[in-house]
Tab-separated table of C-alpha atoms and ligand atoms in Angstrom:
chain	number	residue	atom	x	y	z
A	6	MET	CA	13.371	26.214	33.501
A	7	THR	CA	12.447	26.532	29.844
A	8	SER	CA	11.125	23.395	27.935
A	9	PRO	CA	13.148	22.403	24.910
A	10	ASN	CA	12.006	23.702	21.458
A	11	PRO	CA	9.900	21.098	19.676
A	12	ILE	CA	11.685	19.342	16.770
A	13	ASP	CA	9.752	19.209	13.476
A	14	GLN	CA	10.500	17.853	9.992
A	15	GLN	CA	11.479	21.223	8.805
A	16	THR	CA	14.271	21.426	11.423
A	17	ILE	CA	15.528	18.062	10.495
A	18	LYS	CA	15.533	18.864	6.718
A	19	GLN	CA	17.214	22.287	7.512
A	20	THR	CA	19.917	20.384	9.341
A	21	LEU	CA	20.385	18.016	6.488
A	22	SER	CA	20.211	20.652	3.683
A	23	ASP	CA	23.992	20.981	3.218
A	24	PHE	CA	24.545	17.195	3.273
A	25	THR	CA	25.739	15.943	-0.164
A	26	LEU	CA	26.102	12.392	-1.337
A	27	PRO	CA	29.700	11.075	-0.636
A	28	TRP	CA	29.683	9.279	-3.996
A	29	SER	CA	28.100	12.175	-5.878
A	30	PRO	CA	29.240	15.420	-4.177
A	31	ASP	CA	27.130	17.671	-6.539
A	32	ILE	CA	23.930	16.107	-5.233
A	33	ARG	CA	22.274	17.079	-1.971
A	34	LEU	CA	20.860	14.186	0.142
A	35	LEU	CA	17.556	15.987	0.270
A	36	ASP	CA	17.247	16.007	-3.609
A	37	ALA	CA	18.203	12.372	-4.059
A	38	ASN	CA	15.116	10.590	-3.070
A	39	ILE	CA	17.075	8.639	-0.504
A	40	ILE	CA	15.109	9.561	2.619
A	41	GLU	CA	12.018	7.426	2.762
A	42	ASN	CA	10.590	8.752	5.916
A	43	ILE	CA	11.208	10.982	8.909
A	44	THR	CA	9.303	10.308	12.145
A	45	ILE	CA	9.556	12.435	15.191
A	46	GLN	CA	8.400	11.461	18.672
A	47	GLY	CA	9.101	14.166	21.238
A	48	GLN	CA	12.839	14.483	21.156
A	49	LYS	CA	13.467	11.196	19.198
A	50	VAL	CA	14.102	11.255	15.543
A	51	HIS	CA	13.878	8.153	13.393
A	52	LEU	CA	14.911	8.374	9.702
A	53	THR	CA	14.696	5.668	7.047
A	54	LEU	CA	16.930	5.501	3.995
A	55	ASN	CA	16.143	3.626	0.860
A	56	LEU	CA	18.949	1.244	0.485
A	57	SER	CA	18.276	0.465	-3.155
A	58	THR	CA	19.364	3.933	-4.126
A	59	ILE	CA	22.802	3.833	-2.287
A	60	PRO	CA	25.867	2.053	-3.494
A	61	PRO	CA	26.424	-0.939	-1.137
A	62	ASP	CA	29.701	0.246	0.319
A	63	ALA	CA	28.391	3.729	1.062
A	64	ALA	CA	25.253	2.673	3.090
A	65	GLU	CA	26.716	2.043	6.409
A	66	PRO	CA	29.021	5.028	6.533
A	67	LEU	CA	26.205	7.340	5.322
A	68	ARG	CA	23.837	5.961	7.927
A	69	ALA	CA	26.420	6.520	10.714
A	70	ARG	CA	27.162	10.011	9.546
A	71	ILE	CA	23.582	11.198	9.354
A	72	GLU	CA	22.898	9.726	12.727
A	73	GLN	CA	25.817	11.486	14.235
A	74	HIS	CA	24.834	14.728	12.618
A	75	LEU	CA	21.328	14.625	13.939
A	76	GLN	CA	22.593	13.584	17.301
A	77	GLN	CA	24.285	16.955	17.585
A	78	LEU	CA	20.927	18.836	17.378
A	79	GLU	CA	20.340	20.622	20.727
A	80	ASN	CA	16.946	18.978	21.361
A	81	VAL	CA	17.471	15.543	19.944
A	82	THR	CA	17.997	12.907	22.591
A	83	GLN	CA	17.936	10.037	20.183
A	84	ALA	CA	18.560	9.868	16.390
A	85	ARG	CA	18.288	6.599	14.637
A	86	VAL	CA	18.790	5.959	10.991
A	87	PHE	CA	17.485	2.746	9.356
A	88	LEU	CA	18.209	1.349	6.050
A	89	ASN	CA	15.425	-0.239	4.027
A	90	SER	CA	16.377	-2.504	1.146
A	91	GLY	CA	12.816	-2.276	-0.435
A	92	THR	CA	12.963	-5.860	-1.457
A	93	ALA	CA	12.551	-9.050	0.464
A	94	SER	CA	14.987	-10.929	-1.906
A	95	SER	CA	18.127	-8.832	-1.418
A	96	LYS	CA	18.218	-9.883	2.309
A	97	ARG	CA	19.603	-6.507	3.263
A	98	LEU	CA	16.599	-5.352	5.469
A	99	VAL	CA	18.406	-3.826	8.329
A	100	PHE	CA	15.464	-2.547	10.500
A	101	PRO	CA	15.833	-3.544	14.097
A	102	PRO	CA	14.065	-6.891	14.810
A	103	ARG	CA	10.233	-6.231	14.825
A	104	GLN	CA	8.667	-6.427	18.231
A	105	PRO	CA	5.543	-8.598	18.467
A	106	ALA	CA	2.654	-6.326	17.964
A	107	ASN	CA	0.932	-4.967	21.165
A	108	THR	CA	2.637	-7.021	23.630
A	109	THR	CA	3.635	-6.047	27.099
A	110	GLN	CA	6.232	-8.291	28.887
A	111	GLY	CA	5.344	-11.223	26.979
A	112	LYS	CA	1.569	-10.941	27.474
A	113	ASN	CA	-0.335	-10.576	24.262
A	114	THR	CA	-2.715	-7.629	24.658
A	115	ALA	CA	-3.724	-7.238	20.997
A	116	PRO	CA	-7.448	-6.723	20.353
A	117	ALA	CA	-9.383	-9.815	19.311
A	118	TRP	CA	-9.377	-8.857	15.604
A	119	LYS	CA	-5.604	-8.499	15.620
A	120	GLN	CA	-4.782	-11.808	17.224
A	121	PRO	CA	-3.117	-14.297	14.835
A	122	HIS	CA	-5.853	-15.121	12.352
A	123	LYS	CA	-6.761	-18.703	12.845
A	124	HIS	CA	-8.966	-19.675	9.984
A	125	PRO	CA	-9.834	-23.268	9.801
A	126	PRO	CA	-7.619	-25.568	7.843
A	127	ALA	CA	-7.999	-25.905	4.085
A	128	LYS	CA	-10.555	-28.292	2.728
A	129	PRO	CA	-9.950	-29.948	-0.579
A	130	GLY	CA	-12.202	-28.792	-3.395
A	131	ASN	CA	-12.661	-25.897	-5.655
A	132	ASN	CA	-14.012	-23.252	-3.183
A	133	GLY	CA	-12.183	-24.418	-0.121
A	134	PRO	CA	-9.940	-21.850	1.615
A	135	ILE	CA	-6.554	-21.613	-0.012
A	136	GLU	CA	-3.681	-22.624	2.402
A	137	THR	CA	-1.525	-19.578	1.566
A	138	LEU	CA	-4.403	-17.190	2.487
A	139	GLN	CA	-5.257	-18.791	5.806
A	140	SER	CA	-3.593	-16.208	7.947
A	141	ILE	CA	-5.044	-13.197	6.329
A	142	GLY	CA	-7.628	-11.198	8.230
A	143	CYS	CA	-9.648	-10.068	5.174
A	144	ILE	CA	-9.298	-9.518	1.409
A	145	ILE	CA	-10.453	-6.296	-0.270
A	146	ALA	CA	-10.564	-5.807	-4.017
A	147	ILE	CA	-9.701	-2.388	-5.461
A	148	ALA	CA	-11.605	-2.002	-8.793
A	149	SER	CA	-12.660	0.307	-11.557
A	150	GLY	CA	-14.872	-0.088	-14.545
A	151	LYS	CA	-12.648	1.892	-16.764
A	152	GLY	CA	-8.852	1.926	-17.304
A	153	GLY	CA	-6.662	4.810	-16.334
A	154	VAL	CA	-8.800	6.216	-13.568
A	155	GLY	CA	-5.905	5.763	-11.022
A	156	LYS	CA	-6.956	2.491	-9.429
A	157	SER	CA	-3.382	1.164	-9.057
A	158	SER	CA	-2.065	4.524	-7.610
A	159	THR	CA	-5.005	4.522	-5.258
A	160	ALA	CA	-4.376	0.822	-4.202
A	161	ILE	CA	-0.684	1.467	-3.484
A	162	ASN	CA	-1.186	4.620	-1.535
A	163	LEU	CA	-4.066	2.995	0.524
A	164	ALA	CA	-1.809	0.048	1.232
A	165	VAL	CA	1.104	2.155	2.447
A	166	SER	CA	-1.234	4.440	4.372
A	167	LEU	CA	-2.835	1.423	6.139
A	168	ALA	CA	0.684	0.077	6.993
A	169	LYS	CA	1.553	3.364	8.554
A	170	GLN	CA	-1.441	2.928	10.806
A	171	GLY	CA	0.039	-0.251	12.075
A	172	LEU	CA	-1.578	-2.871	9.973
A	173	LYS	CA	0.179	-5.657	8.239
A	174	VAL	CA	-0.708	-5.101	4.606
A	175	GLY	CA	-0.351	-7.123	1.473
A	176	LEU	CA	-1.026	-5.922	-2.099
A	177	MET	CA	-1.503	-8.359	-4.880
A	178	ASP	CA	-1.363	-6.924	-8.366
A	179	ALA	CA	-3.902	-8.899	-10.288
A	180	ASP	CA	-3.692	-6.582	-13.243
A	181	ILE	CA	-2.274	-9.347	-15.362
A	182	TYR	CA	-2.316	-7.347	-18.605
A	183	GLY	CA	-0.674	-4.178	-17.282
A	184	PRO	CA	1.004	-4.752	-13.957
A	185	SER	CA	2.119	-1.412	-12.595
A	186	VAL	CA	2.525	-2.153	-8.955
A	187	PRO	CA	6.425	-3.239	-9.023
A	188	HIS	CA	7.157	0.055	-10.940
A	189	MET	CA	5.022	2.182	-8.647
A	190	LEU	CA	6.615	0.709	-5.540
A	191	GLY	CA	10.148	0.766	-6.922
A	192	LEU	CA	10.563	-2.908	-6.806
A	193	GLU	CA	13.308	-4.714	-8.862
A	194	GLY	CA	15.029	-7.889	-8.670
A	195	GLN	CA	14.282	-11.615	-8.449
A	196	VAL	CA	11.356	-13.014	-6.233
A	197	GLU	CA	12.698	-15.379	-3.735
A	198	VAL	CA	11.225	-18.926	-3.657
A	199	VAL	CA	11.260	-20.913	-0.371
A	200	ASN	CA	9.814	-24.399	-0.074
A	201	HIS	CA	8.188	-24.077	-3.489
A	202	LYS	CA	6.353	-20.795	-2.506
A	203	LEU	CA	7.033	-17.328	-3.838
A	204	LEU	CA	7.916	-14.711	-1.118
A	205	PRO	CA	6.286	-11.389	-1.629
A	206	MET	CA	8.755	-8.471	-1.931
A	207	THR	CA	8.582	-5.725	0.545
A	208	ALA	CA	8.550	-1.936	0.101
A	209	TRP	CA	7.334	1.053	2.080
A	210	GLY	CA	6.096	-1.193	4.898
A	211	ILE	CA	3.960	-3.484	2.681
A	212	SER	CA	4.270	-6.965	1.133
A	213	ALA	CA	3.526	-6.991	-2.611
A	214	MET	CA	3.375	-9.589	-5.406
A	215	SER	CA	2.756	-9.076	-9.027
A	216	ILE	CA	2.868	-11.043	-12.187
A	217	GLY	CA	5.211	-8.173	-13.454
A	218	MET	CA	7.825	-9.649	-10.872
A	219	LEU	CA	7.560	-13.119	-12.490
A	220	VAL	CA	7.429	-12.693	-16.208
A	221	PRO	CA	8.393	-9.891	-18.611
A	222	GLN	CA	5.413	-7.571	-19.097
A	223	GLU	CA	5.163	-8.133	-22.896
A	224	GLN	CA	4.480	-11.851	-22.259
A	225	ALA	CA	1.632	-11.293	-19.802
A	226	MET	CA	0.014	-8.664	-21.922
A	227	VAL	CA	-0.934	-11.127	-24.640
A	228	TRP	CA	-2.310	-13.802	-22.320
A	229	ARG	CA	-6.019	-14.546	-22.576
A	230	GLY	CA	-8.575	-16.963	-20.951
A	231	PRO	CA	-6.911	-19.941	-19.415
A	232	MET	CA	-3.457	-18.441	-19.208
A	233	VAL	CA	-4.993	-15.537	-17.216
A	234	MET	CA	-6.856	-17.704	-14.927
A	235	GLY	CA	-3.770	-19.819	-14.338
A	236	ALA	CA	-1.670	-16.767	-13.484
A	237	VAL	CA	-4.446	-15.463	-11.057
A	238	LYS	CA	-4.592	-18.773	-9.351
A	239	GLN	CA	-0.776	-18.933	-9.057
A	240	LEU	CA	-0.727	-15.529	-7.490
A	241	LEU	CA	-3.424	-16.733	-4.914
A	242	SER	CA	-2.022	-20.214	-4.114
A	243	ASP	CA	1.737	-19.999	-4.617
A	244	VAL	CA	2.558	-16.839	-2.703
A	245	LYS	CA	3.571	-17.102	0.940
A	246	TRP	CA	1.766	-14.032	2.272
A	247	GLY	CA	2.125	-15.065	5.912
A	248	GLU	CA	0.210	-13.252	8.548
A	249	LEU	CA	-1.671	-10.161	7.230
A	250	ASP	CA	-4.343	-7.963	8.580
A	251	VAL	CA	-5.545	-7.195	5.167
A	252	LEU	CA	-4.711	-8.236	1.540
A	253	LEU	CA	-5.665	-5.631	-1.131
A	254	ILE	CA	-6.052	-6.863	-4.487
A	255	ASP	CA	-5.460	-4.427	-7.350
A	256	THR	CA	-7.795	-5.784	-10.246
A	257	PRO	CA	-7.600	-4.864	-13.856
A	258	PRO	CA	-10.172	-2.377	-15.201
A	259	GLY	CA	-13.530	-3.919	-16.419
A	260	THR	CA	-15.162	-7.102	-15.775
A	261	GLY	CA	-13.083	-9.967	-17.476
A	262	ASP	CA	-11.376	-13.197	-16.740
A	263	VAL	CA	-9.421	-11.989	-13.779
A	264	GLN	CA	-12.423	-10.772	-11.798
A	265	LEU	CA	-14.276	-13.954	-12.640
A	266	THR	CA	-11.316	-16.112	-11.536
A	267	LEU	CA	-10.994	-14.170	-8.333
A	268	THR	CA	-14.616	-14.280	-7.297
A	269	GLN	CA	-14.897	-17.897	-8.203
A	270	THR	CA	-11.668	-18.972	-6.449
A	271	ILE	CA	-11.600	-17.039	-3.137
A	272	GLN	CA	-13.816	-15.273	-0.767
A	273	ILE	CA	-13.409	-11.509	-1.383
A	274	ASP	CA	-14.738	-9.678	1.718
A	275	GLY	CA	-15.414	-6.413	-0.083
A	276	ALA	CA	-14.665	-4.282	-3.008
A	277	ILE	CA	-13.743	-0.633	-3.254
A	278	ILE	CA	-14.582	1.119	-6.598
A	279	VAL	CA	-12.381	3.880	-7.871
A	280	SER	CA	-13.785	6.304	-10.237
A	281	THR	CA	-13.177	9.820	-11.711
A	282	PRO	CA	-15.923	12.325	-11.615
A	283	GLN	CA	-16.883	12.061	-15.241
A	284	ASP	CA	-20.232	10.455	-16.499
A	285	VAL	CA	-18.420	7.930	-18.608
A	286	ALA	CA	-16.166	6.693	-15.841
A	287	LEU	CA	-19.263	6.462	-13.582
A	288	LEU	CA	-21.155	4.433	-16.127
A	289	ASP	CA	-18.200	1.959	-16.268
A	290	ALA	CA	-18.021	1.947	-12.459
A	291	ARG	CA	-21.691	0.801	-12.349
A	292	ARG	CA	-20.810	-2.227	-14.452
A	293	GLY	CA	-17.868	-3.086	-12.123
A	294	ILE	CA	-20.335	-2.745	-9.212
A	295	ALA	CA	-22.945	-4.976	-10.886
A	296	MET	CA	-20.306	-7.714	-11.368
A	297	PHE	CA	-19.253	-7.677	-7.746
A	298	GLN	CA	-22.925	-7.752	-6.734
A	299	LYS	CA	-23.520	-10.740	-8.904
A	300	SER	CA	-20.855	-12.568	-6.975
A	301	LYS	CA	-22.403	-11.345	-3.593
A	302	THR	CA	-19.209	-9.365	-2.833
A	303	PRO	CA	-20.060	-6.344	-0.679
A	304	ILE	CA	-19.315	-2.965	-1.995
A	305	LEU	CA	-17.502	-1.173	0.742
A	306	GLY	CA	-17.602	2.262	-0.956
A	307	ILE	CA	-16.580	4.514	-3.837
A	308	ILE	CA	-13.424	6.766	-4.003
A	309	GLU	CA	-13.358	9.744	-6.261
A	310	ASN	CA	-9.963	10.007	-7.829
A	311	MET	CA	-8.729	13.157	-9.590
A	312	ALA	CA	-11.714	14.806	-7.883
A	313	TYR	CA	-10.195	18.312	-8.334
A	314	PHE	CA	-7.006	20.107	-9.252
A	315	SER	CA	-5.192	21.446	-6.146
A	316	CYS	CA	-3.119	24.434	-7.035
A	317	PRO	CA	0.449	23.788	-5.654
A	318	CYS	CA	0.752	27.539	-4.872
A	319	CYS	CA	-2.435	28.452	-3.072
A	320	ASN	CA	-4.162	25.033	-2.698
A	321	GLU	CA	-7.235	26.487	-4.497
A	322	LYS	CA	-9.416	23.693	-5.685
A	323	THR	CA	-10.634	23.516	-9.410
A	324	TYR	CA	-13.211	20.836	-10.239
A	325	ILE	CA	-11.957	20.193	-13.766
A	326	PHE	CA	-14.189	17.181	-14.344
A	327	GLY	CA	-17.246	18.522	-12.536
A	328	GLU	CA	-17.986	18.445	-8.865
A	329	ASN	CA	-19.155	15.544	-6.663
A	330	GLY	CA	-19.794	13.134	-9.563
A	331	ALA	CA	-18.743	9.969	-7.713
A	332	LYS	CA	-20.191	11.312	-4.396
A	333	ASN	CA	-23.622	11.805	-5.933
A	334	GLU	CA	-23.381	8.425	-7.697
A	335	ALA	CA	-22.556	6.675	-4.314
A	336	GLN	CA	-25.452	8.392	-2.750
A	337	THR	CA	-27.770	7.336	-5.563
A	338	LEU	CA	-26.533	3.698	-5.506
A	339	GLY	CA	-26.623	3.651	-1.696
A	340	PHE	CA	-22.931	3.005	-1.113
A	341	PRO	CA	-20.679	4.725	1.349
A	342	PHE	CA	-18.530	7.578	-0.213
A	343	LEU	CA	-15.044	7.082	1.072
A	344	GLY	CA	-13.440	10.241	-0.044
A	345	GLU	CA	-11.981	12.233	-2.817
A	346	ILE	CA	-8.350	12.283	-3.925
A	347	PRO	CA	-7.109	15.518	-5.742
A	348	LEU	CA	-5.375	15.561	-9.015
A	349	ILE	CA	-1.852	16.411	-7.981
A	350	PRO	CA	1.263	16.072	-10.129
A	351	ALA	CA	3.276	14.798	-7.218
A	352	ILE	CA	0.985	11.683	-7.176
A	353	ARG	CA	2.034	10.904	-10.725
A	354	SER	CA	5.761	11.737	-10.272
A	355	GLY	CA	5.875	9.684	-7.036
A	356	ALA	CA	4.379	6.720	-8.859
A	357	ASP	CA	6.742	7.102	-11.689
A	358	ALA	CA	9.776	7.251	-9.248
A	359	GLY	CA	8.598	4.183	-7.342
A	360	VAL	CA	7.879	6.253	-4.158
A	361	PRO	CA	4.123	6.536	-3.132
A	362	ILE	CA	3.202	10.042	-2.207
A	363	VAL	CA	2.074	8.885	1.319
A	364	ALA	CA	5.577	7.701	1.968
A	365	GLN	CA	7.401	10.589	0.227
A	366	ASP	CA	5.448	13.402	1.643
A	367	PRO	CA	3.166	12.394	4.551
A	368	ASP	CA	2.140	15.893	5.262
A	369	SER	CA	0.931	16.645	1.781
A	370	ILE	CA	-2.687	17.266	0.813
A	371	ALA	CA	-2.701	14.113	-1.236
A	372	ALA	CA	-1.189	11.828	1.647
A	373	LYS	CA	-3.815	13.291	3.934
A	374	ALA	CA	-6.643	12.461	1.492
A	375	TYR	CA	-5.399	8.889	1.431
A	376	GLN	CA	-5.020	8.793	5.133
A	377	GLU	CA	-8.674	10.153	5.773
A	378	ILE	CA	-9.909	7.156	3.624
A	379	THR	CA	-7.854	4.584	5.440
A	380	GLU	CA	-9.084	5.915	8.683
A	381	LEU	CA	-12.588	4.965	7.559
A	382	MET	CA	-11.253	1.700	6.287
A	383	VAL	CA	-9.650	0.436	9.581
A	384	PRO	CA	-13.095	-0.200	11.373
A	385	VAL	CA	-14.449	-1.839	8.248
A	386	ILE	CA	-11.243	-4.149	8.040
A	387	LYS	CA	-11.860	-5.113	11.762
A	388	ARG	CA	-15.603	-5.999	10.887
A	389	LEU	CA	-14.641	-7.949	7.797
A	390	THR	CA	-11.999	-9.929	9.698
A	391	VAL	CA	-14.475	-11.139	12.230
A	392	GLN	CA	-16.967	-11.941	9.491
A	393	ARG	CA	-14.473	-13.760	7.443
A	394	ALA	CA	-13.384	-15.855	10.381
A	395	ASN	CA	-17.022	-16.721	11.103
A	396	LYS	CA	-17.746	-17.562	7.438
A	397	GLN	CA	-14.770	-19.826	7.109
A	398	GLN	CA	-15.691	-21.575	10.335
A	399	GLU	CA	-19.183	-22.163	9.019
A	400	LYS	CA	-17.777	-23.596	5.825
A	401	THR	CA	-15.699	-26.170	7.553
A	402	GLU	CA	-18.533	-27.181	9.819
A	403	GLU	CA	-20.935	-27.729	6.764
B	25	ATP	N1	-4.817	11.721	-8.159
B	25	ATP	C1	-3.942	11.741	-9.160
B	25	ATP	N2	-3.201	12.836	-9.438
B	25	ATP	C2	-2.308	12.902	-10.511
B	25	ATP	N3	-2.009	11.750	-11.175
B	25	ATP	C3	-2.665	10.621	-10.892
B	25	ATP	C4	-3.630	10.566	-9.914
B	25	ATP	N4	-4.114	9.219	-9.913
B	25	ATP	C5	-3.364	8.561	-10.821
B	25	ATP	N5	-2.580	9.420	-11.483
B	25	ATP	C6	-1.702	9.029	-12.581
B	25	ATP	O1	-2.476	8.642	-13.790
B	25	ATP	C7	-2.024	7.603	-14.413
B	25	ATP	C8	-2.897	6.355	-14.309
B	25	ATP	O2	-3.076	5.855	-13.033
B	25	ATP	P1	-2.988	4.345	-12.620
B	25	ATP	O3	-2.040	3.563	-13.406
B	25	ATP	O4	-3.036	4.317	-11.090
B	25	ATP	O5	-4.527	4.059	-13.235
B	25	ATP	P2	-5.223	2.592	-13.282
B	25	ATP	O6	-6.674	2.911	-13.224
B	25	ATP	O7	-4.673	1.631	-12.432
B	25	ATP	O8	-4.817	2.324	-14.816
B	25	ATP	P3	-4.975	0.952	-15.564
B	25	ATP	O9	-6.317	0.899	-16.211
B	25	ATP	O10	-3.795	0.988	-16.687
B	25	ATP	O11	-4.781	-0.233	-14.614
B	25	ATP	C9	-0.654	7.269	-13.756
B	25	ATP	O12	0.410	7.993	-14.375
B	25	ATP	C10	-0.803	7.813	-12.296
B	25	ATP	O13	0.395	8.263	-11.812
C-alpha cells in the first residue's frame, strides 16, 4: 500500500489558483489579500480568511465554497475554513470556541508559568499594581533611541510570531505622537467599552490597543507633558487586557514623557532595543539603554533591523549599512544579541496593507528571522513571569 502524497502550501495554493471573488470576478482569491493563514497538519488543512476584506453577505458562501473545494483534494481528510473579523468590536469572530490551553479531560496540565497568573490584588498608591494588568505574565517594552528604525514593525511581527507559538499576546502602542499599530495591523472601527473599560481589538491572533484607536492622530500628535502622561496612564489602567502571557509595549523613539510615565507607573520586566546597523542609530540606542538602566529595567537584548538587503531573486545578502553593527554593540555593552532582520520590501508592503509579514508569508526569510528571535524570547518570558509574580508578592507583603 502506498502512503498518500503529503499536502503542502503550494498544493493548496495551486488548487485555489483559479478561484475568483464572487463579487469581483476579475480578481483571483490568491491576489486579494483575503487568505490570512494556511496551516497543514498531516491530511488536515485549516485556512483563515480575513472577514474585514469580504462583503458581509459573501462571507459564509465563500467559506463554504472553499471548504468544499479543498475537501475534494485526494489527500485531504479534513478542510476547515475560518473567518476572522480582525476586530473585537464587530462581534463577528467566527473561530470555533477556544479550547482551554493544555487541558486534558478537564485536568489542567499547563506548565506552572502558564497557569492563570495570580498576581496579588492591587494596593492603593502610586506604584501599586494596576488592576487591569494583574493577569499579565510579564511586560516587555520594545524601544529604540532613534525614530524610523523599524521598532513598530518589529514589535508587531514579534507579537504575531509569539502568538503563533501559542502564547497569549497583547500589544500596547504607547507611541502617542505617531501611533502606527492600528494601521500596521489593519484595525479599523470603534473600540468597545464594557463596564467602563476599553476592550482591546484583536487581529492576527493578538490583542492590541493604541491611542490611534481612540482619538484622531492629528490630536494626539500635538499633545505634550501632562496630556501625554494622562494618555499613557489611561492605556495602562482603562484597558481590559484580560489574561495574557506577555504584554509588549511599543514605545515612541527617544527618552521622553512616555518612557518616564511608563517606568514610573508600572513594573516593566524587560526592554528590547531595536537598532539599525549605523553608528548614529547605535549612539541613540545607547541613550535608550541608559534610560532603562536608570529605572532598573533589565535590557533583554538588541535586535538589528534592516541588517542587510536580501535579494528577492537569489537571497544574496548585501550589508548596505555595514555588517554586524548592532551585534558588535551588544557584545561591547554585554547584552544578548537577539538577531537580525533583513531589509525586505515585503515587510514594508505588509505593514502598509495591515498584514504583518509573519502572518502573510510565514515561510519567508523575514518571517523566519522574527521567529528565530521569538524562539529566544519564549524562555525569557517564562523566567520573567515567575520573577514578576515573586516581585509582586514581595511588594504586597512589604
Ligand atoms: N526590515 C524592514 N524591511 C523593510 N522595511 C522596513 C523594515 N523595518 C521597517 N520597515 C519600514 O520602515 C518604515 C519605518 O518603520 P517603523 O514605523 O516600524 O519604524 P519606527 O521605528 O517604529 O518608526 P517611528 O519612529 O515613527 O515610531 C515603515 O515603512 C516600515 O514598514
